[in-house]
XYZ file of N, CA and C in Angstrom:
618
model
N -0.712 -15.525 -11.292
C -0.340 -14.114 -11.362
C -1.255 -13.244 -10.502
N -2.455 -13.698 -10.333
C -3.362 -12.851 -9.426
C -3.201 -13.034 -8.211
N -2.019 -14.044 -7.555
C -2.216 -13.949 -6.341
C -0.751 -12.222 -6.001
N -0.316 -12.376 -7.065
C 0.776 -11.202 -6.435
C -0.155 -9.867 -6.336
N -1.163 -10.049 -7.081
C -2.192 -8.531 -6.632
C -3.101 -8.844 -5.766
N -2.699 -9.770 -5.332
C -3.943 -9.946 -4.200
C -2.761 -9.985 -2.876
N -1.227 -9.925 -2.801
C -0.745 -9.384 -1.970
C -1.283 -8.148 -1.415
N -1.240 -6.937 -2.407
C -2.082 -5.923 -1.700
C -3.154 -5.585 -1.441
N -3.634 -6.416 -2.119
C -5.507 -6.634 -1.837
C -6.146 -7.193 -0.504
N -5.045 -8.263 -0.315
C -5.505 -8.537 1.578
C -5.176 -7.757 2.325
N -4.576 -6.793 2.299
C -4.134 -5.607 2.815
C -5.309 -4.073 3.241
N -5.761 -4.352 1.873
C -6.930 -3.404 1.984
C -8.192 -4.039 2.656
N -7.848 -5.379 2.751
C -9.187 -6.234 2.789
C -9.269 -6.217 4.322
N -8.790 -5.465 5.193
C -9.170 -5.184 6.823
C -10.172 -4.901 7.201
N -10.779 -3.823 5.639
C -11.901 -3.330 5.895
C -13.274 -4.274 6.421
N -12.579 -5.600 6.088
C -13.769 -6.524 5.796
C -14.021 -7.096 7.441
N -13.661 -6.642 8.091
C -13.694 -7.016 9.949
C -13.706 -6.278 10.456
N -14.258 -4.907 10.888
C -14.814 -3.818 11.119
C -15.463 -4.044 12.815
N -16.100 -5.447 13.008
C -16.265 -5.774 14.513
C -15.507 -6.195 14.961
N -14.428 -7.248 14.946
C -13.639 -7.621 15.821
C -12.326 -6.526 15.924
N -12.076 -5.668 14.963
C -11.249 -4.496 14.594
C -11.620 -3.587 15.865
N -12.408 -3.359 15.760
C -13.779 -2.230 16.693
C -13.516 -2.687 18.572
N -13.210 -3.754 18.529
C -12.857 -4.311 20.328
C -11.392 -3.602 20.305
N -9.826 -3.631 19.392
C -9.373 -3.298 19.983
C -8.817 -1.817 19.676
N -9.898 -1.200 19.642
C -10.137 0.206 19.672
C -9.326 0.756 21.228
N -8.672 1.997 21.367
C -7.877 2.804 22.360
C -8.774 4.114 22.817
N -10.003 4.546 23.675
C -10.671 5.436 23.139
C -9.753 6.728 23.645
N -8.831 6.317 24.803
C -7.454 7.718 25.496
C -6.826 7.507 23.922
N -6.409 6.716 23.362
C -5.506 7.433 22.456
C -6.432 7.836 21.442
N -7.605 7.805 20.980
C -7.986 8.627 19.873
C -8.907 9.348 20.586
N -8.724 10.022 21.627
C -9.232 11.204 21.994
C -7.239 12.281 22.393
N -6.597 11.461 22.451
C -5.486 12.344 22.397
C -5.177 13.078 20.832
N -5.164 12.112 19.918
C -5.438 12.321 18.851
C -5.942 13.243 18.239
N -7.462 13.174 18.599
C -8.141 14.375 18.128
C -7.857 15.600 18.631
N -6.892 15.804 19.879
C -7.275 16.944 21.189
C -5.864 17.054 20.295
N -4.757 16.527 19.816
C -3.148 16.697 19.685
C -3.292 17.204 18.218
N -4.538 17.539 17.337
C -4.155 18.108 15.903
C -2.661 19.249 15.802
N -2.309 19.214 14.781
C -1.609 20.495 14.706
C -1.688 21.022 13.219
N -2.299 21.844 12.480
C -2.654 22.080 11.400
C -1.038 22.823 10.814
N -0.379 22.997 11.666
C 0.870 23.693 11.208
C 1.905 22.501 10.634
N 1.675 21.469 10.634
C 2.784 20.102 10.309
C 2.564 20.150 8.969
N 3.635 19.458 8.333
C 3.828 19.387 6.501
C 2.456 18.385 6.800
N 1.846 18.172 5.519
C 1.226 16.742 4.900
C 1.901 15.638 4.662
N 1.738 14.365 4.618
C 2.714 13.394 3.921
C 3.130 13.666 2.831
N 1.998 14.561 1.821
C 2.442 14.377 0.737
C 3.880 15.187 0.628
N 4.362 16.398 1.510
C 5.264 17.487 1.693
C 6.551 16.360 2.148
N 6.061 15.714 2.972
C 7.247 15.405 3.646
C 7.686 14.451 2.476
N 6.725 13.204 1.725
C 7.703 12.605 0.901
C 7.808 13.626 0.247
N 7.565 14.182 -0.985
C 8.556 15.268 -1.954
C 9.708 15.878 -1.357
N 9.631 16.013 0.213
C 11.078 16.566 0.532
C 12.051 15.739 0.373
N 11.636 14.243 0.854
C 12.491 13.382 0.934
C 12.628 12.312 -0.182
N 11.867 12.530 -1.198
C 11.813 11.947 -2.649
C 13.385 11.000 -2.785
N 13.457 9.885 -3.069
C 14.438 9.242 -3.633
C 14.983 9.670 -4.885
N 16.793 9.788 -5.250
C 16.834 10.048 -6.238
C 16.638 7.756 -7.289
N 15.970 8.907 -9.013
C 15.960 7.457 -9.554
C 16.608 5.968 -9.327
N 18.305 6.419 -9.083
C 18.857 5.183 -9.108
C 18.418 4.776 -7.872
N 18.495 5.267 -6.791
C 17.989 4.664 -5.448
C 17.079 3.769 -5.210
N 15.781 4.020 -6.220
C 15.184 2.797 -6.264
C 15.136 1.814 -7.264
N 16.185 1.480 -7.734
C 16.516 0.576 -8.724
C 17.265 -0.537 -7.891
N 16.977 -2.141 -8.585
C 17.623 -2.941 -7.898
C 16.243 -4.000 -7.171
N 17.019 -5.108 -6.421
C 16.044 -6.547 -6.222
C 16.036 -5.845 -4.608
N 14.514 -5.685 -4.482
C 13.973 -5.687 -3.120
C 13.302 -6.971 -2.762
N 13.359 -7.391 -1.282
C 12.200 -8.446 -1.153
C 11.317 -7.884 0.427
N 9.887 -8.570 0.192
C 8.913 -8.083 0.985
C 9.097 -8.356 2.292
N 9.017 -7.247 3.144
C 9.029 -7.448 4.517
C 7.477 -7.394 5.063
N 7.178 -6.731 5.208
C 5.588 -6.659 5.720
C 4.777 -5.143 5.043
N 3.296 -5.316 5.264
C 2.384 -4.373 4.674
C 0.994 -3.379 5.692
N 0.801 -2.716 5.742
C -0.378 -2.022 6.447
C -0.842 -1.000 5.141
N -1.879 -0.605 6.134
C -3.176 0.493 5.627
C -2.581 1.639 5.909
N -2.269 2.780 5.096
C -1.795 3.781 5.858
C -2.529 5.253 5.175
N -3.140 6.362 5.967
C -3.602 7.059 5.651
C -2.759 8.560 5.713
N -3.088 9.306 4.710
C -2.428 10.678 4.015
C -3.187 11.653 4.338
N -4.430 11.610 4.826
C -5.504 12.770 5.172
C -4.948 13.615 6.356
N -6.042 14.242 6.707
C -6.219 14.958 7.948
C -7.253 14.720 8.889
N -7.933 13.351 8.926
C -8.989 13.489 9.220
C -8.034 12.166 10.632
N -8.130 13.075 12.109
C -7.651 12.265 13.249
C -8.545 10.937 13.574
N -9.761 10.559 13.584
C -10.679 9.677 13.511
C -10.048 8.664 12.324
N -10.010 8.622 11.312
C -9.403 7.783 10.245
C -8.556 7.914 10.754
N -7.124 8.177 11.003
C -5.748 7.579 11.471
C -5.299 6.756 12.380
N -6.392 7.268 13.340
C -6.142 6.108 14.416
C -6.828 4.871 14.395
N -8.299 4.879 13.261
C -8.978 3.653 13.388
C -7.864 2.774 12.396
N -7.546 3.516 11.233
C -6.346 2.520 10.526
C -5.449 1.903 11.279
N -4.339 2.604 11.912
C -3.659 2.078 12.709
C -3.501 1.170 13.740
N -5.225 1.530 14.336
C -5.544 -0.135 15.017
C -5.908 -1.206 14.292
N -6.273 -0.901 13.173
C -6.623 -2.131 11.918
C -5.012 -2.929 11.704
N -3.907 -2.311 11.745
C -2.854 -2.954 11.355
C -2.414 -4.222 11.397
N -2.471 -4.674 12.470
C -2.330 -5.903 13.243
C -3.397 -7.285 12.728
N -4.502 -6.311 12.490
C -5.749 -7.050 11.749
C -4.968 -7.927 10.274
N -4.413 -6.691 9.656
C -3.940 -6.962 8.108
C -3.333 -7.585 8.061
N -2.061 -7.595 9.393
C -1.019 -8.339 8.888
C -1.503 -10.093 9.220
N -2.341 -10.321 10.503
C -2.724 -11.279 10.410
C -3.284 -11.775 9.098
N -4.145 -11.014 8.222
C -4.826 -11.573 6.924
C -3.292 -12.156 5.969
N -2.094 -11.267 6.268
C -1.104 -12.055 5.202
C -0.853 -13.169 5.570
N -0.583 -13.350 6.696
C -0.085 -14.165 7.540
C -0.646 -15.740 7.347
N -2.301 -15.578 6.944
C -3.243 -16.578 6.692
C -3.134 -17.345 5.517
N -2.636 -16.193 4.287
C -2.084 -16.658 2.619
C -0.602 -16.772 2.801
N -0.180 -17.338 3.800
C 1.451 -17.445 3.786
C 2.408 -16.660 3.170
N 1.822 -15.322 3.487
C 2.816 -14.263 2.503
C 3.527 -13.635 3.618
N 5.065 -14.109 3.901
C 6.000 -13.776 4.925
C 7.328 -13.401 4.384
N 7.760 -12.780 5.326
C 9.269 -11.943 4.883
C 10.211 -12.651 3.954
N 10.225 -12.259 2.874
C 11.083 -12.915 2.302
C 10.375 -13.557 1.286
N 9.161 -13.660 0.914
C 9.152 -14.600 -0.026
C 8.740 -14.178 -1.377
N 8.220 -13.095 -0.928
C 7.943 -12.048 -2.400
C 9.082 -10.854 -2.742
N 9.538 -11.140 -3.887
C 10.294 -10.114 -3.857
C 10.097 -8.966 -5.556
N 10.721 -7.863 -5.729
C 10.631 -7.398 -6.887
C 11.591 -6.890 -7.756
N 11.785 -7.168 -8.562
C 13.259 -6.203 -9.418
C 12.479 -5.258 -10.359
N 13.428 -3.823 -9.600
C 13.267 -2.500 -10.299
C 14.277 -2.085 -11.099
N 14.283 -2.221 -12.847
C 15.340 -1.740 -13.547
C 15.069 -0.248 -13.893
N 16.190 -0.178 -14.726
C 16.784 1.346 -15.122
C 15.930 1.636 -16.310
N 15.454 0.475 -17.671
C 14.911 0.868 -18.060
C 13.278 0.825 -18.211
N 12.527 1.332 -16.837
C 11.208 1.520 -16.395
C 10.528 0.540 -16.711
N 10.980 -0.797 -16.636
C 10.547 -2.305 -16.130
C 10.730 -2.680 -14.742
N 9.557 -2.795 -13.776
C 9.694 -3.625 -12.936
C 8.827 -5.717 -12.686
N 9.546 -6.646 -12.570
C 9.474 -7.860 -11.993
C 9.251 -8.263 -10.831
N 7.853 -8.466 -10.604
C 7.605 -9.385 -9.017
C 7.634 -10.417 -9.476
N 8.544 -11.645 -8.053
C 7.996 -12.746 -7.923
C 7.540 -13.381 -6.567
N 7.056 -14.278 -6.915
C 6.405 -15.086 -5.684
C 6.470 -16.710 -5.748
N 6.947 -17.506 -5.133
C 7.274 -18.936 -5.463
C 7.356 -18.504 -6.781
N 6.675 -19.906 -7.506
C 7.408 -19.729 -9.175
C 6.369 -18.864 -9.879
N 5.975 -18.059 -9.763
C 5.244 -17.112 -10.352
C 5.810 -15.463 -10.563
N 5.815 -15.129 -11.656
C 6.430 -13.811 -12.246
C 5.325 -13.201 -12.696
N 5.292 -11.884 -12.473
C 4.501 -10.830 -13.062
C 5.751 -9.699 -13.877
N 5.390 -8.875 -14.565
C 6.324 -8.043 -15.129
C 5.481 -6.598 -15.399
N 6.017 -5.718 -15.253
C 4.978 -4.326 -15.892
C 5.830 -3.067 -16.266
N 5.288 -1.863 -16.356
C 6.159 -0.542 -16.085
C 5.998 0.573 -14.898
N 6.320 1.358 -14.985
C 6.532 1.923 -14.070
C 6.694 3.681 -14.655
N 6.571 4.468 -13.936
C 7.234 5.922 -14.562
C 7.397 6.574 -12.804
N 8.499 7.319 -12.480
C 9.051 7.723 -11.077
C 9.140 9.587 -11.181
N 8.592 9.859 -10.745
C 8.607 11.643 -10.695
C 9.251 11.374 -9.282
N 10.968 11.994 -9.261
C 11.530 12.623 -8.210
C 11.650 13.555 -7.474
N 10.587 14.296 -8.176
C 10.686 15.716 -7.849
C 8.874 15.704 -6.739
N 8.416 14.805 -7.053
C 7.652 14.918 -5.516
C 6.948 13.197 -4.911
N 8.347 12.141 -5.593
C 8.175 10.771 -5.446
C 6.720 10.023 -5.326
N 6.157 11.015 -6.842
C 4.645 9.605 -6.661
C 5.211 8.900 -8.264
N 5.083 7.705 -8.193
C 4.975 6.313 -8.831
C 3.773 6.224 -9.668
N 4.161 5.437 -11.019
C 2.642 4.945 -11.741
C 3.473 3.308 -12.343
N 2.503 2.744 -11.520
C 2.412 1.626 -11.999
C 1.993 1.145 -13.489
N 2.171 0.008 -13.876
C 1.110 -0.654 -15.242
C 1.248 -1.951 -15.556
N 0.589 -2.638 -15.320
C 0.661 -4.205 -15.784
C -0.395 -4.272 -16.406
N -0.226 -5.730 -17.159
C -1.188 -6.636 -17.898
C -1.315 -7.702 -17.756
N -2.924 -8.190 -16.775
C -2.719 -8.970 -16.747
C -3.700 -10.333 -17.066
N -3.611 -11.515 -17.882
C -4.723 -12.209 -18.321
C -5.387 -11.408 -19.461
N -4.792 -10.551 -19.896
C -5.217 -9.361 -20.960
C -6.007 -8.400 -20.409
N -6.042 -7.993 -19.422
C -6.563 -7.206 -18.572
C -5.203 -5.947 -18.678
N -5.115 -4.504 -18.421
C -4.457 -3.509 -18.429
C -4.654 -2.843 -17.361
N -4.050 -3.033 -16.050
C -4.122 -2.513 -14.976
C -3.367 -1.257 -14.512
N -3.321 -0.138 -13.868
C -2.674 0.741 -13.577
C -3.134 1.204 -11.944
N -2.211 1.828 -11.523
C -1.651 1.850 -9.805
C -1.084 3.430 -10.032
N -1.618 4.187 -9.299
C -0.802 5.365 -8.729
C -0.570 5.052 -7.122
N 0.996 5.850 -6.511
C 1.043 5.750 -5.573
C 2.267 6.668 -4.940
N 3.095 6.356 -4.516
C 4.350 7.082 -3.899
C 5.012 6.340 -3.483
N 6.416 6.869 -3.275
C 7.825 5.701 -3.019
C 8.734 6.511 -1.395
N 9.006 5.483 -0.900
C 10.017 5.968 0.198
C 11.114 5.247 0.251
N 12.182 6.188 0.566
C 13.482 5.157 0.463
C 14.684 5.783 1.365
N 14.807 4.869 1.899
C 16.133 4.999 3.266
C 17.046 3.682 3.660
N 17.816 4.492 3.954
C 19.292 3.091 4.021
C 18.690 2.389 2.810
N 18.580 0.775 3.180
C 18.062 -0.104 2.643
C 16.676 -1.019 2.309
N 16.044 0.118 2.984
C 14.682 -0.224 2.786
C 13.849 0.981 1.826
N 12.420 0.175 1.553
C 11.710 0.748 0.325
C 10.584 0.183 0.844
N 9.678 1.316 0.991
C 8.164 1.746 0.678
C 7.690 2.015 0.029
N 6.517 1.704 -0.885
C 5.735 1.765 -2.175
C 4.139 1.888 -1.470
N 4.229 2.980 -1.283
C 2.243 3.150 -0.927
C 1.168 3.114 -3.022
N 0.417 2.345 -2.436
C -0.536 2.000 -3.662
C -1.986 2.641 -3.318
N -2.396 3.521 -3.599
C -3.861 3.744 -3.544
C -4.700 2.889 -3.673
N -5.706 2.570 -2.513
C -6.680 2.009 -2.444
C -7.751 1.350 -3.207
N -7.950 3.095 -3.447
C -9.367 2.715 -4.436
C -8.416 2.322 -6.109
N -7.013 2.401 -6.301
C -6.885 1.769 -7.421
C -7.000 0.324 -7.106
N -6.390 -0.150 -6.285
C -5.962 -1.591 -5.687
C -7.422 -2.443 -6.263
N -8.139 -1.712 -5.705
C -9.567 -2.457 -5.690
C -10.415 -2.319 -6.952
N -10.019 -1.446 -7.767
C -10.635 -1.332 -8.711
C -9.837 -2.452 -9.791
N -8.719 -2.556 -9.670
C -8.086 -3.544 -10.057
C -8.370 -5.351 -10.150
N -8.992 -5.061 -9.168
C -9.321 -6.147 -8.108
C -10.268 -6.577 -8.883
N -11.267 -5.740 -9.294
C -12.761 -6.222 -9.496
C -12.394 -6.215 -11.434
N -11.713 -5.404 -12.024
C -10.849 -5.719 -13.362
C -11.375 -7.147 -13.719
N -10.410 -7.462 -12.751
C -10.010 -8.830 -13.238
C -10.931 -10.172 -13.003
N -12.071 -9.466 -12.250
C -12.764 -10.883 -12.740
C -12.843 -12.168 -11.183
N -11.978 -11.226 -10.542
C -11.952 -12.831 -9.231
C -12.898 -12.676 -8.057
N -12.840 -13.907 -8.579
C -14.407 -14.096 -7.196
C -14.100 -13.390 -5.767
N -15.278 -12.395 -5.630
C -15.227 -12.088 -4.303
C -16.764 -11.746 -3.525
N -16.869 -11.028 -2.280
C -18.197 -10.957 -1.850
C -17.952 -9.261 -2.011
N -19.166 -9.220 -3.201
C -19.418 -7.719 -3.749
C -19.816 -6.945 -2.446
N -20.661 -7.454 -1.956
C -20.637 -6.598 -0.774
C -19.364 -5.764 0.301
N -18.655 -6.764 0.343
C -17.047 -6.446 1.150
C -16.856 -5.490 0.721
N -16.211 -5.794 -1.337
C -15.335 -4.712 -2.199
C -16.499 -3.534 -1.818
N -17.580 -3.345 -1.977
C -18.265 -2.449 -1.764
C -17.861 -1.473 -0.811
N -18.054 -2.405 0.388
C -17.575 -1.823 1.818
C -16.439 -0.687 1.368
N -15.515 -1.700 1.163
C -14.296 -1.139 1.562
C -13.851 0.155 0.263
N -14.382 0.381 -0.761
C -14.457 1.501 -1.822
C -14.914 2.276 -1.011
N -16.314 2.029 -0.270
C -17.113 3.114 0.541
C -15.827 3.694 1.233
N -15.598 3.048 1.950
C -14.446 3.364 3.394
C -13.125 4.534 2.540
N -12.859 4.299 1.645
C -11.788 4.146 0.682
C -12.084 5.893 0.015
N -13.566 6.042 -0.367
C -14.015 6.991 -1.312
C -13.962 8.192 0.177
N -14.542 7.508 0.905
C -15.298 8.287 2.222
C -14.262 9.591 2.596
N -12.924 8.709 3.181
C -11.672 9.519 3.656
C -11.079 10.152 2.760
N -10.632 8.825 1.868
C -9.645 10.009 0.733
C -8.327 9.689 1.121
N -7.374 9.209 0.211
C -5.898 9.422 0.876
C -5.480 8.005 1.707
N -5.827 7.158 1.134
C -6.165 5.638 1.649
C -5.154 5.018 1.223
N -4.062 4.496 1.765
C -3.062 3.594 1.145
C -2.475 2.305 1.393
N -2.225 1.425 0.535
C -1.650 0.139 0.680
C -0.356 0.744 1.260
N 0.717 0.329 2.130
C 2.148 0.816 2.095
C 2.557 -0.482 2.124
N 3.289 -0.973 1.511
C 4.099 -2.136 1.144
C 5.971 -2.040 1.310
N 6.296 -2.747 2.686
C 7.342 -2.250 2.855
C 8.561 -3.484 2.484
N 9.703 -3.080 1.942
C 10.706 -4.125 1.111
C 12.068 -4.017 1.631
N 12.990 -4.743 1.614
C 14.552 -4.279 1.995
C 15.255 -5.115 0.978
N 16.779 -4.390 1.221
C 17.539 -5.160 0.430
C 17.813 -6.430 0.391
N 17.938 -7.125 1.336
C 18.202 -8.286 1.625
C 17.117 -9.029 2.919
């Protein structure tokens, strides 16, 4: 069961390669970046609430397409270093054989959602505010009581579920699984530092 939370946990875990991340740095595009602010644009958080899914929309069997780091701030320096991290992350899934298609989740009507992964099931709840599409997770797991805030996106047939960071990881360390304290460290630092730090976990219908 811990490897389905450690789907989004290798995700966050980019943080943990910071030098080889650092070579393929763009320094024209994050100096366009910084020079291209526009303080007049919605926030993410504006734009999902505009575009909030209604409930039934996200109900129903999604399965996993791919995942990145994605940031909600304002801070142009963090957006672009995430975004070159991407490629980093997806290689880390890529390493635990977590590929399109093989994780998937069922979202019911009555605020139960089901991941699985090969033969492994997790089960939890959920609660959906439509009115500015942030998500609360809740599982249990190993007798552990975990909880996830985050936000939902939804178009045609695909579904985005951003998970906050610093929950991901706090989760992480919950439960007990071996890791190098130093890393989780790292990456809380990184996590606390910006603000607005997200798993985005992206799914389709089929």
């Amino acid at each position: 069961m811990r490897r389905l939370l450690t789907l989004a946990m290798l995700v966050a875990g980019m943080w943990m390669l910071p030098m080889e991340a650092s070579a393929q740095f763009s320094l024209g595009g994050l100096w366009n970046a910084i020079t291209g602010e526009d303080d007049d644009e919605p926030s993410r958080y504006e734009e999902l609430a505009d575009d909030a899914p209604d409930y039934d929309d996200i109900l129903g069997t999604w399965y996993y397409s791919h995942a990145k780091v994605d940031y909600f701030g304002d801070s142009k320096l963090a957006e672009v270093a995430i975004s070159e991290l991407n490629s980093v992350a997806q290689d880390l899934l890529n390493s635990y054989d977590v590929d399109e298609g093989l994780f998937k989740i069922t979202v019911k009507r009555n605020g139960t959602i089901v991941g699985a992964l090969d033969d492994e099931t997790l089960s939890g709840e959920f609660t959906y505010d439509s009115s500015d599409a942030e998500i609360e997770l809740y599982v249990t797991i190993d007798g552990t009581q975990l909880s996830c805030d985050g936000y939902v996106e939804q178009y045609n047939n695909r579904l985005k579920v951003y998970l906050e960071v610093e929950d991901l990881l706090s989760a992480y360390k919950s439960l007990g699984v071996s890791y190098d304290a130093s890393i989780v460290s790292l990456a809380r630092e990184v996590a606390s530092r910006f603000g607005d730090v997200y798993v985005a976990i992206n799914f389709s219908r089929s």
